[in-house]
Amino acid sequence: MCGIVGAVRSAAPVTAGLLEGLRVLEYRGYDSAGLATAEGSTLRVAKREGRLANLEAAIAEQPDWGGHAGIGHTRWATHGPPSDLNSHPHLAGGGGVALVHNGILENHEPLRRELEAEGVTFRSQTDSEVLAHLFAKELAAAHGDPVRALRAALGRVEGSYACAALIPGGGGARVVCSRNGPPLVLARGGDGCWLASDLLALLPHAPEVVFLEEGDVALVEAEGFTIHDAGGEVVERAPKAVDWQPGDSSKGQWPHHMLKEIHEQPGVLARGLANRIGPARDDVALEGFTDELLTSVERVQVLACGTALHAGMVAAYAIEQLARVPVDVDFASEFRYREPVVQGGTLSLAISQSGETADTLAATRLAQQLGARVAAICNVQGSSQVREADAVVLTQAGPEIGVASTKAFTAQVLAAILLAVRLGRAKGALSADAAGELLGAARQLPSQAEGMLTTAAREAIAEIARRHAAAKGFLFLGRGVSFPIALEGALKLKEISYVHAEGYAAGEMKHGPIALIDPGMTIVCLNGSSPLSEKMRSNVEQVRARGGVVLSVGSDPETHALASDVVEVPETHPLLAPILQVIPLQLFSYFVADLRGCDIDKPRNLAKSVTVE
Ligand code: AGP
């Protein structure tokens, strides 16, 4: 999705810092990029379709390029294809201001017609350029007051936005910005102020950041920033310390962020458990999840998208089993439009790596309006999802840069299971012994995951991937709590290697997908020591009878004996098995994608955080 950076400094030039910020935002997915800088009243713009290198070349073509204030943008096309002209920033007001925008303006067409009738000439096909012209018009009407002008312009648009406008001026250039939907974060650092749509881009500048609230408008100058709330009042927003380090988002010696992040999982699991298992080792301490909150829970409504939804499906098995509370799991994008019934005593559980996924946020807000209390499992401190929840489990996985989610997923599953234990204990549904047994097994997870990520283990999976990379399709089968892992294995493979893969509940196979099976198909069968292993073995026999090639991933020796390839997964508590089973599937997808020459960290068409519908 699109990214925004901006800076106003008193003396130093901003271009290198803004380009560095855009580089950090690359992981979010983009197809073009641009930069505008101002020096006094001179405004310069460079924008190019394609990677940042193209933008840098465009800047190099302007020998007098410079400036102490600027805004930059990475665009992920929505209205109009990727092109130089459709890239941001957009100029308006006779080239007097430049504007960048993330989000979608739903009423851009009538506004465009209205502005055209007034004599405005549009240079792009984007919805965003409408906002640039509206802002320039209002700036003239407001006698140069950027806050009043932006508020007036935004008062005309419908939709979601984070935007920033650069206003050059003899007395010093300024940036004005606002958000309603997509995030915007500010920081004071060095000799100026910085802004970005993702706090990762601010890490090099300041250890503390300020998150704008919905409807805030901020005026950013070299000396500081002033925030006006949705009602127009000047407000102080408390700065938040960031515990991520600038280096956390670099891939170090690893060829890809995804491979690095897969290997970070033992540490992520250890952090997810640290200080959360109580002294008696039969309960879990989760800040904010009080007995008052938990004993009132009569139903849980999980809301999430993509990989996070798969973590939510595991959560459903764990919560129903351990806490005996019914759970519904919905695609956030479906929940928000299906006139859902939310009963009293519902806890809405949003699961999101970024905490900024538009569908998950909207669904959660709807659940809240309908009376649910809101909990979140989230990786990004300070994100909208975190700020809007009554109680939060932070997954502490560190920045996840690879578009394909790996370590955030295992951290979400662990957090969900810990929450299920806490809920079970608070509601008296889970005995101390049963909780102790599960938590004892959980403490083994970091070392078990470590054992699955040795060089030898990785090489073995790379070799299996070589044998299967040319398969015409993949069917992932799982039962019980391994069913969401079948879905996740298939999602991982298709998103980074662009091969067709489907995840299915193994019992469903004979109701349709069995027709796909022939010797060109690889069938990945997840198994463990659960009571369902015998049923899984029958499914494997059915696959073999039709010539399907079986890859067995799990700990059941009898299923392994039926397979052409085997990945051994250590034994654990059945509810924890997904955390270990998914690791080889992540590696398998990674190696298949690598063999197919795919852009693993930035798969085509995908964005890391989907902040629009
Ligand atoms: C995962 O590999 C995907 N990139 C995607 O499905 C992702 O999990 C989904 O968009 C939800 O994102 P979130 O966790 O940031 O809300």
Coordinates of C-alpha atoms in Angstrom, one line a residue, residues 46-551:
A46 CA 10.5 14.4 -9.0
K47 CA 8.4 11.3 -9.6
R48 CA 8.8 8.1 -11.4
E49 CA 7.0 4.8 -12.1
G50 CA 8.9 1.8 -10.8
R51 CA 11.5 1.3 -8.1
L52 CA 13.2 4.0 -6.0
A53 CA 16.3 3.9 -8.2
N54 CA 14.2 5.5 -10.9
L55 CA 13.2 8.3 -8.6
E56 CA 16.8 8.8 -7.6
A57 CA 17.7 9.1 -11.3
A58 CA 15.0 11.7 -11.8
I59 CA 16.3 13.7 -8.9
A60 CA 19.9 13.5 -10.3
E61 CA 18.6 15.0 -13.5
Q62 CA 17.8 18.2 -11.6
P63 CA 21.2 19.7 -10.8
D64 CA 19.8 22.4 -8.5
W65 CA 17.8 19.9 -6.4
G66 CA 17.8 20.7 -2.7
G67 CA 15.5 21.8 0.2
H68 CA 15.0 21.9 3.9
A69 CA 11.4 20.6 3.8
G70 CA 9.8 17.9 1.8
I71 CA 7.3 15.1 1.4
G72 CA 7.7 11.8 -0.3
H73 CA 5.4 8.9 -1.4
T74 CA 5.4 5.4 -2.5
R75 CA 2.3 4.6 -4.6
W76 CA 0.4 1.4 -4.9
A77 CA -2.0 2.0 -7.8
T78 CA -5.7 2.2 -7.2
H79 CA -7.1 4.9 -9.5
G80 CA -5.1 4.9 -12.7
P81 CA -2.2 2.6 -13.6
P82 CA 1.3 3.0 -12.4
S83 CA 2.9 5.9 -14.4
D84 CA 5.0 9.0 -13.8
L85 CA 2.0 11.2 -14.0
N86 CA -0.1 9.2 -11.6
S87 CA 2.7 9.1 -9.1
H88 CA 2.5 11.5 -6.1
P89 CA 3.2 14.3 -5.1
H90 CA 0.6 16.1 -7.1
L91 CA 1.0 19.8 -7.7
A92 CA -1.8 22.3 -7.5
G93 CA -2.4 26.0 -7.2
G94 CA -0.3 26.8 -10.2
G95 CA 2.5 24.6 -8.9
G96 CA 2.4 26.4 -5.5
V97 CA 1.7 23.4 -3.3
A98 CA 2.4 19.6 -3.5
L99 CA 0.3 16.9 -1.9
V100 CA 0.6 13.1 -1.2
H101 CA -2.2 10.9 -0.2
N102 CA -2.8 7.3 1.1
G103 CA -6.3 5.8 1.0
I104 CA -9.3 6.2 -1.3
L105 CA -11.5 9.2 -1.9
E106 CA -14.9 7.8 -2.8
N107 CA -16.5 11.0 -4.1
H108 CA -13.5 12.0 -6.3
E109 CA -15.6 11.9 -9.5
P110 CA -18.1 14.7 -8.8
L111 CA -15.4 16.7 -7.1
R112 CA -13.2 16.4 -10.2
R113 CA -16.1 17.5 -12.4
E114 CA -16.8 20.5 -10.1
L115 CA -13.1 21.5 -10.2
E116 CA -12.9 21.1 -14.0
A117 CA -15.9 23.3 -14.4
E118 CA -14.0 25.9 -12.4
G119 CA -11.1 25.7 -14.8
V120 CA -8.8 23.3 -13.0
T121 CA -6.7 21.1 -15.4
F122 CA -6.0 17.6 -14.1
R123 CA -2.7 15.9 -15.0
S124 CA -3.4 12.5 -13.5
Q125 CA -6.1 9.9 -13.3
T126 CA -5.9 9.6 -9.5
D127 CA -8.4 10.4 -6.9
S128 CA -5.6 12.0 -4.9
E129 CA -5.1 14.9 -7.3
V130 CA -8.6 16.1 -6.5
L131 CA -7.5 16.6 -2.9
A132 CA -4.4 18.5 -4.0
H133 CA -6.6 21.0 -6.0
L134 CA -9.2 21.3 -3.3
F135 CA -6.4 22.1 -0.8
A136 CA -4.8 24.7 -3.1
K137 CA -8.2 26.4 -3.6
E138 CA -9.0 26.4 0.2
L139 CA -5.5 27.7 0.9
A140 CA -6.2 30.7 -1.2
A141 CA -9.6 31.2 0.5
A142 CA -8.0 30.8 4.0
H143 CA -5.4 33.5 3.2
G144 CA -2.5 30.9 3.4
D145 CA -3.6 29.3 6.7
P146 CA -2.7 25.6 6.0
V147 CA -4.6 24.1 8.9
R148 CA -7.9 25.8 8.0
A149 CA -7.4 25.0 4.3
L150 CA -6.7 21.3 4.9
R151 CA -9.6 21.0 7.2
A152 CA -11.9 22.7 4.7
A153 CA -10.6 20.5 1.8
L154 CA -11.0 17.3 3.8
G155 CA -14.5 18.4 4.7
R156 CA -15.4 18.0 1.1
V157 CA -14.1 14.4 0.6
E158 CA -15.6 11.1 1.6
G159 CA -13.3 8.1 2.2
S160 CA -10.1 7.3 3.9
Y161 CA -7.0 9.2 3.9
A162 CA -3.6 10.0 5.4
C163 CA -2.3 13.0 3.5
A164 CA 0.5 15.6 3.7
A165 CA 0.9 18.9 1.8
L166 CA 4.1 20.9 1.3
I167 CA 3.7 24.6 1.3
P168 CA 6.8 26.6 0.3
G169 CA 7.2 30.1 1.6
G170 CA 9.8 32.8 2.1
G171 CA 9.5 32.6 5.9
G172 CA 10.2 28.8 5.8
A173 CA 8.4 25.9 4.2
R174 CA 5.8 24.0 6.2
V175 CA 4.0 20.7 5.9
V176 CA 0.4 20.1 7.0
C177 CA -1.0 16.6 7.4
S178 CA -4.0 14.7 8.5
R179 CA -5.4 11.2 8.8
N180 CA -8.7 9.5 8.8
G181 CA -8.2 5.8 8.4
P182 CA -4.6 5.1 7.3
P183 CA -2.0 6.0 10.0
L184 CA 0.3 8.9 10.3
V185 CA 3.1 9.3 12.9
L186 CA 5.2 12.3 13.9
A187 CA 8.6 12.6 15.6
R188 CA 10.9 15.4 16.6
G189 CA 14.5 14.6 15.9
G190 CA 17.8 16.4 15.2
D191 CA 17.2 19.8 13.7
G192 CA 13.6 19.3 12.7
C193 CA 10.4 17.2 12.6
W194 CA 9.6 14.1 10.6
L195 CA 6.4 12.4 9.7
A196 CA 5.6 9.0 8.2
S197 CA 2.8 6.6 7.6
D198 CA 4.7 3.8 9.3
L199 CA 6.7 4.3 12.5
L200 CA 9.6 2.1 11.0
A201 CA 10.5 5.1 8.8
L202 CA 10.9 7.2 11.9
L203 CA 13.2 4.9 13.9
P204 CA 16.4 6.6 12.8
H205 CA 15.2 10.0 13.8
A206 CA 13.7 9.7 17.3
P207 CA 13.1 7.1 20.1
E208 CA 9.6 8.5 20.7
V209 CA 6.8 9.1 18.3
V210 CA 3.3 10.7 18.3
F211 CA 0.4 8.9 16.6
L212 CA -2.2 11.2 15.1
E213 CA -5.7 10.4 16.1
E214 CA -8.6 10.2 13.5
G215 CA -9.4 13.6 12.2
D216 CA -6.3 15.3 13.6
V217 CA -4.6 18.0 11.5
A218 CA -1.0 18.7 12.3
L219 CA 1.1 21.6 11.2
V220 CA 4.8 20.6 11.0
E221 CA 7.5 23.1 11.1
A222 CA 11.3 22.8 11.9
E223 CA 10.8 23.9 15.5
G224 CA 8.0 21.5 16.3
F225 CA 4.5 20.4 15.3
T226 CA 1.0 21.6 16.5
I227 CA -1.8 19.2 16.5
H228 CA -5.5 20.2 16.1
D229 CA -8.1 17.6 16.9
A230 CA -11.1 16.7 14.8
G231 CA -13.0 19.6 16.5
G232 CA -10.3 22.1 15.7
E233 CA -8.9 22.4 19.2
V234 CA -5.1 22.4 19.7
V235 CA -4.2 19.2 21.6
E236 CA -1.2 17.5 23.0
R237 CA -0.8 13.9 22.0
A238 CA 1.4 11.9 24.4
P239 CA 4.6 10.7 22.8
K240 CA 5.1 6.9 22.8
A241 CA 8.5 5.3 23.3
V242 CA 9.3 2.8 20.6
D243 CA 11.1 -0.4 21.6
W244 CA 12.1 -1.3 18.1
Q245 CA 15.6 -0.5 16.9
P246 CA 16.5 0.9 13.5
G247 CA 18.5 -2.3 12.7
D248 CA 15.5 -4.5 13.4
S249 CA 14.2 -3.8 10.0
S250 CA 17.4 -4.7 8.1
K251 CA 17.9 -8.2 6.7
G252 CA 21.5 -8.4 7.8
Q253 CA 23.3 -11.4 6.3
W254 CA 20.1 -13.2 5.2
P255 CA 19.2 -13.2 1.5
H256 CA 15.6 -12.3 2.2
H257 CA 13.7 -10.7 5.1
M258 CA 11.3 -13.7 5.0
L259 CA 14.1 -16.2 5.7
K260 CA 15.5 -14.0 8.4
E261 CA 12.0 -13.7 10.0
I262 CA 11.4 -17.5 9.8
H263 CA 14.7 -18.0 11.7
E264 CA 13.7 -15.4 14.3
Q265 CA 10.8 -17.6 15.5
P266 CA 12.5 -19.3 18.4
G267 CA 13.3 -15.9 19.9
V268 CA 9.8 -14.6 19.1
L269 CA 8.3 -17.6 20.9
A270 CA 10.6 -17.1 23.9
R271 CA 9.6 -13.4 24.1
G272 CA 5.9 -14.2 23.7
L273 CA 6.2 -16.5 26.8
A274 CA 8.5 -14.4 28.9
N275 CA 6.8 -13.0 32.0
R276 CA 3.4 -14.3 30.9
I277 CA 3.4 -17.6 32.8
G278 CA 2.4 -17.1 36.4
P279 CA 4.6 -18.2 39.4
A280 CA 2.5 -21.4 39.9
R281 CA 2.9 -22.2 36.2
D282 CA -0.8 -23.0 35.9
D283 CA -2.1 -19.6 34.6
V284 CA -1.1 -16.8 32.3
A285 CA -0.6 -13.1 33.1
L286 CA -1.9 -10.8 30.4
E287 CA -2.1 -7.2 31.2
G288 CA -5.5 -5.7 30.7
F289 CA -7.3 -9.1 30.6
T290 CA -8.8 -8.7 34.1
D291 CA -11.1 -11.3 35.7
E292 CA -13.9 -8.7 35.4
L293 CA -13.4 -8.6 31.6
L294 CA -13.0 -12.3 31.1
T295 CA -15.8 -13.6 33.3
S296 CA -18.2 -11.4 31.4
V297 CA -17.3 -13.2 28.1
E298 CA -20.0 -15.5 26.8
R299 CA -19.0 -15.5 23.2
V300 CA -15.8 -14.6 21.2
Q301 CA -16.0 -13.1 17.8
V302 CA -12.7 -13.3 16.0
L303 CA -12.1 -10.7 13.2
A304 CA -9.1 -10.8 11.0
C305 CA -7.8 -11.2 7.4
G306 CA -5.4 -13.5 5.6
T307 CA -2.8 -15.1 7.7
A308 CA -4.1 -13.4 10.9
L309 CA -7.5 -15.1 10.2
H310 CA -5.7 -18.5 10.2
A311 CA -4.3 -17.6 13.6
G312 CA -7.9 -16.7 14.6
M313 CA -9.1 -20.1 13.5
V314 CA -6.5 -21.8 15.8
A315 CA -7.7 -19.4 18.5
A316 CA -11.2 -20.7 18.0
Y317 CA -10.2 -24.4 18.6
A318 CA -8.1 -23.3 21.7
I319 CA -10.8 -21.1 23.3
E320 CA -13.6 -23.5 22.7
Q321 CA -11.6 -26.4 24.1
L322 CA -10.0 -24.7 27.0
A323 CA -12.6 -22.1 28.1
R324 CA -15.7 -23.8 26.8
V325 CA -16.8 -20.4 25.3
P326 CA -18.3 -20.5 21.8
V327 CA -16.3 -18.7 19.1
D328 CA -17.2 -17.4 15.7
V329 CA -14.4 -16.6 13.2
D330 CA -15.2 -14.2 10.4
F331 CA -13.3 -12.6 7.5
A332 CA -13.3 -9.0 8.7
S333 CA -14.3 -8.0 5.2
E334 CA -17.4 -10.1 5.3
F335 CA -18.4 -9.4 8.9
R336 CA -18.7 -5.7 8.3
Y337 CA -21.3 -6.1 5.5
R338 CA -23.4 -9.0 6.7
E339 CA -25.6 -7.2 9.3
P340 CA -24.1 -9.3 12.1
V341 CA -25.8 -10.2 15.3
V342 CA -23.6 -9.4 18.3
Q343 CA -25.1 -10.9 21.5
G344 CA -24.5 -9.5 25.0
G345 CA -21.2 -10.8 26.5
T346 CA -19.4 -10.9 23.2
L347 CA -15.7 -10.2 23.2
S348 CA -14.5 -9.2 19.7
L349 CA -11.0 -10.5 19.2
A350 CA -9.2 -8.6 16.4
I351 CA -5.9 -10.3 15.2
S352 CA -3.6 -8.2 13.1
Q353 CA 0.2 -7.9 12.6
S354 CA 0.1 -4.3 11.5
G355 CA -2.9 -3.1 13.5
E356 CA -3.9 -1.0 10.5
T357 CA -5.7 -3.4 8.2
A358 CA -8.8 -1.4 7.0
D359 CA -11.2 -4.3 7.0
T360 CA -10.2 -5.6 10.5
L361 CA -10.4 -2.1 12.0
A362 CA -13.9 -1.4 10.4
A363 CA -15.2 -4.8 11.5
T364 CA -13.9 -4.3 15.0
R365 CA -15.5 -0.8 15.2
L366 CA -18.8 -2.3 14.1
A367 CA -18.6 -5.0 16.7
Q368 CA -17.9 -2.3 19.3
Q369 CA -20.9 -0.2 18.1
L370 CA -23.1 -3.3 18.5
G371 CA -22.0 -3.7 22.1
A372 CA -19.0 -6.0 22.0
R373 CA -15.9 -5.4 24.2
V374 CA -12.8 -5.4 22.1
A375 CA -9.5 -7.2 22.5
A376 CA -6.7 -7.3 20.1
I377 CA -3.7 -9.5 19.3
C378 CA -1.3 -7.2 17.5
N379 CA 2.3 -6.7 16.7
V380 CA 2.5 -3.0 16.4
Q381 CA 2.5 -1.0 19.5
G382 CA 0.6 2.3 19.1
S383 CA -1.3 1.1 16.0
S384 CA -5.0 2.0 15.5
Q385 CA -6.0 -1.6 16.5
V386 CA -4.1 -1.4 19.7
R387 CA -5.3 2.1 20.6
E388 CA -8.9 1.2 20.1
A389 CA -9.0 -2.0 22.1
D390 CA -10.1 -2.5 25.7
A391 CA -7.3 -5.1 26.2
V392 CA -4.3 -6.0 24.0
V393 CA -1.8 -8.9 23.8
L394 CA 1.2 -7.5 22.0
T395 CA 2.9 -10.2 20.0
Q396 CA 6.4 -8.7 20.4
A397 CA 7.6 -10.3 17.2
G398 CA 9.6 -7.2 16.2
P399 CA 9.1 -5.5 12.8
E400 CA 8.0 -7.9 10.1
I401 CA 9.2 -6.7 6.7
G402 CA 8.6 -9.7 4.4
V403 CA 5.2 -9.4 2.9
A404 CA 4.5 -13.0 3.6
S405 CA 3.8 -13.2 7.3
T406 CA 5.8 -15.8 9.2
K407 CA 7.0 -14.8 12.7
A408 CA 4.0 -12.7 13.3
F409 CA 1.8 -15.7 12.7
T410 CA 3.5 -18.0 15.2
A411 CA 3.4 -15.1 17.7
Q412 CA -0.3 -14.6 17.1
V413 CA -1.1 -18.3 17.6
L414 CA 1.0 -18.4 20.8
A415 CA -0.7 -15.3 22.1
A416 CA -4.2 -16.7 21.2
I417 CA -3.5 -19.9 23.1
L418 CA -2.2 -18.0 26.1
L419 CA -5.4 -15.9 26.0
A420 CA -7.4 -19.1 25.8
V421 CA -5.7 -20.5 28.9
R422 CA -6.3 -17.2 30.8
L423 CA -10.0 -17.2 29.7
G424 CA -10.3 -20.9 30.7
R425 CA -8.8 -20.2 34.1
A426 CA -10.8 -17.1 34.7
K427 CA -14.1 -18.9 33.8
G428 CA -13.2 -21.9 35.9
A429 CA -13.4 -24.2 32.8
L430 CA -9.7 -25.2 32.8
S431 CA -8.1 -27.1 35.6
A432 CA -4.7 -26.0 37.1
D433 CA -3.3 -29.4 36.0
A434 CA -4.5 -29.1 32.4
A435 CA -3.2 -25.5 32.2
G436 CA 0.1 -26.5 33.8
E437 CA 0.5 -29.4 31.2
L438 CA -0.1 -27.1 28.3
L439 CA 2.1 -24.3 29.6
G440 CA 4.9 -26.8 30.3
A441 CA 4.7 -27.9 26.7
A442 CA 4.7 -24.2 25.6
R443 CA 8.0 -23.6 27.4
Q444 CA 9.6 -26.2 25.1
L445 CA 8.5 -24.4 21.9
P446 CA 11.5 -22.1 21.5
S447 CA 14.0 -24.9 21.7
Q448 CA 11.9 -27.2 19.5
A449 CA 11.6 -24.5 16.9
E450 CA 15.3 -23.9 17.1
G451 CA 15.8 -27.6 16.4
M452 CA 13.6 -27.3 13.3
L453 CA 15.7 -24.4 11.9
T454 CA 19.2 -25.9 11.9
T455 CA 21.2 -25.7 8.7
A456 CA 20.6 -29.4 8.2
A457 CA 16.9 -29.1 8.7
R458 CA 16.7 -26.2 6.3
E459 CA 18.7 -28.0 3.7
A460 CA 16.5 -31.0 3.9
I461 CA 13.4 -28.9 3.2
A462 CA 15.2 -27.1 0.4
E463 CA 15.9 -30.5 -1.2
I464 CA 12.2 -31.5 -0.8
A465 CA 11.2 -28.2 -2.4
R466 CA 13.5 -29.0 -5.4
R467 CA 11.6 -32.3 -5.9
H468 CA 8.2 -30.6 -5.8
A469 CA 8.7 -27.2 -7.3
A470 CA 7.5 -28.2 -10.7
A471 CA 4.2 -29.8 -9.4
K472 CA 1.2 -28.5 -11.2
G473 CA -0.6 -27.8 -8.0
F474 CA -0.6 -28.4 -4.2
L475 CA -3.3 -29.5 -1.9
F476 CA -2.7 -29.0 1.8
L477 CA -4.7 -31.2 4.1
G478 CA -5.2 -30.9 7.9
R479 CA -7.7 -31.9 10.5
G480 CA -8.7 -30.2 13.7
V481 CA -6.3 -27.5 14.8
S482 CA -4.1 -28.4 11.9
F483 CA -6.8 -27.4 9.4
P484 CA -5.9 -23.6 9.7
I485 CA -2.3 -24.6 9.1
A486 CA -3.3 -26.3 5.9
L487 CA -4.9 -23.0 4.8
E488 CA -1.8 -21.1 5.9
G489 CA 0.6 -23.4 4.1
A490 CA -1.4 -23.0 0.9
L491 CA -1.6 -19.2 1.3
K492 CA 2.1 -18.9 1.9
L493 CA 2.9 -20.9 -1.2
K494 CA 0.6 -19.1 -3.5
E495 CA 1.4 -15.6 -2.4
I496 CA 5.2 -15.9 -2.8
S497 CA 5.6 -18.5 -5.5
Y498 CA 2.4 -17.8 -7.6
V499 CA 1.6 -21.5 -7.9
H500 CA -1.9 -22.8 -7.3
A501 CA -2.3 -24.2 -3.9
E502 CA -5.4 -25.0 -1.8
G503 CA -5.9 -25.7 1.8
Y504 CA -8.6 -28.1 2.9
A505 CA -10.0 -29.8 5.9
A506 CA -8.9 -33.4 5.1
G507 CA -12.4 -34.7 5.7
E508 CA -13.7 -32.4 3.0
M509 CA -11.4 -33.8 0.4
K510 CA -13.8 -36.4 -0.9
H511 CA -16.5 -33.8 -1.3
G512 CA -14.7 -32.2 -4.2
P513 CA -11.0 -31.6 -4.3
I514 CA -10.3 -35.4 -4.7
A515 CA -11.1 -34.8 -8.3
L516 CA -7.9 -32.8 -8.7
I517 CA -5.6 -35.5 -7.6
D518 CA -3.3 -37.1 -10.1
P519 CA 0.5 -37.8 -10.2
G520 CA 1.2 -34.1 -11.0
M521 CA -0.3 -32.9 -7.7
T522 CA 1.6 -32.7 -4.4
I523 CA -0.6 -33.3 -1.4
V524 CA 0.9 -32.0 1.9
C525 CA -0.6 -33.9 4.8
L526 CA -0.3 -32.4 8.3
N527 CA -0.4 -34.9 11.1
G528 CA 0.3 -35.3 14.8
S529 CA -0.4 -37.5 17.7
S530 CA -4.0 -36.3 18.0
P531 CA -7.0 -38.8 18.0
L532 CA -7.5 -37.7 14.4
S533 CA -4.3 -39.2 13.0
E534 CA -6.0 -42.4 12.1
K535 CA -8.6 -40.5 10.0
M536 CA -5.7 -38.5 8.4
R537 CA -4.1 -41.8 7.4
S538 CA -7.2 -42.9 5.6
N539 CA -7.1 -39.6 3.6
V540 CA -3.5 -40.3 2.7
E541 CA -4.5 -43.7 1.5
Q542 CA -7.2 -42.2 -0.7
V543 CA -4.7 -39.8 -2.2
R544 CA -2.2 -42.6 -2.9
A545 CA -4.9 -44.7 -4.5
R546 CA -5.3 -41.9 -7.1
G547 CA -1.6 -41.4 -7.8
G548 CA -1.1 -38.2 -5.7
V549 CA 2.4 -37.5 -4.4
V550 CA 2.3 -37.2 -0.6
L551 CA 4.5 -34.9 1.6

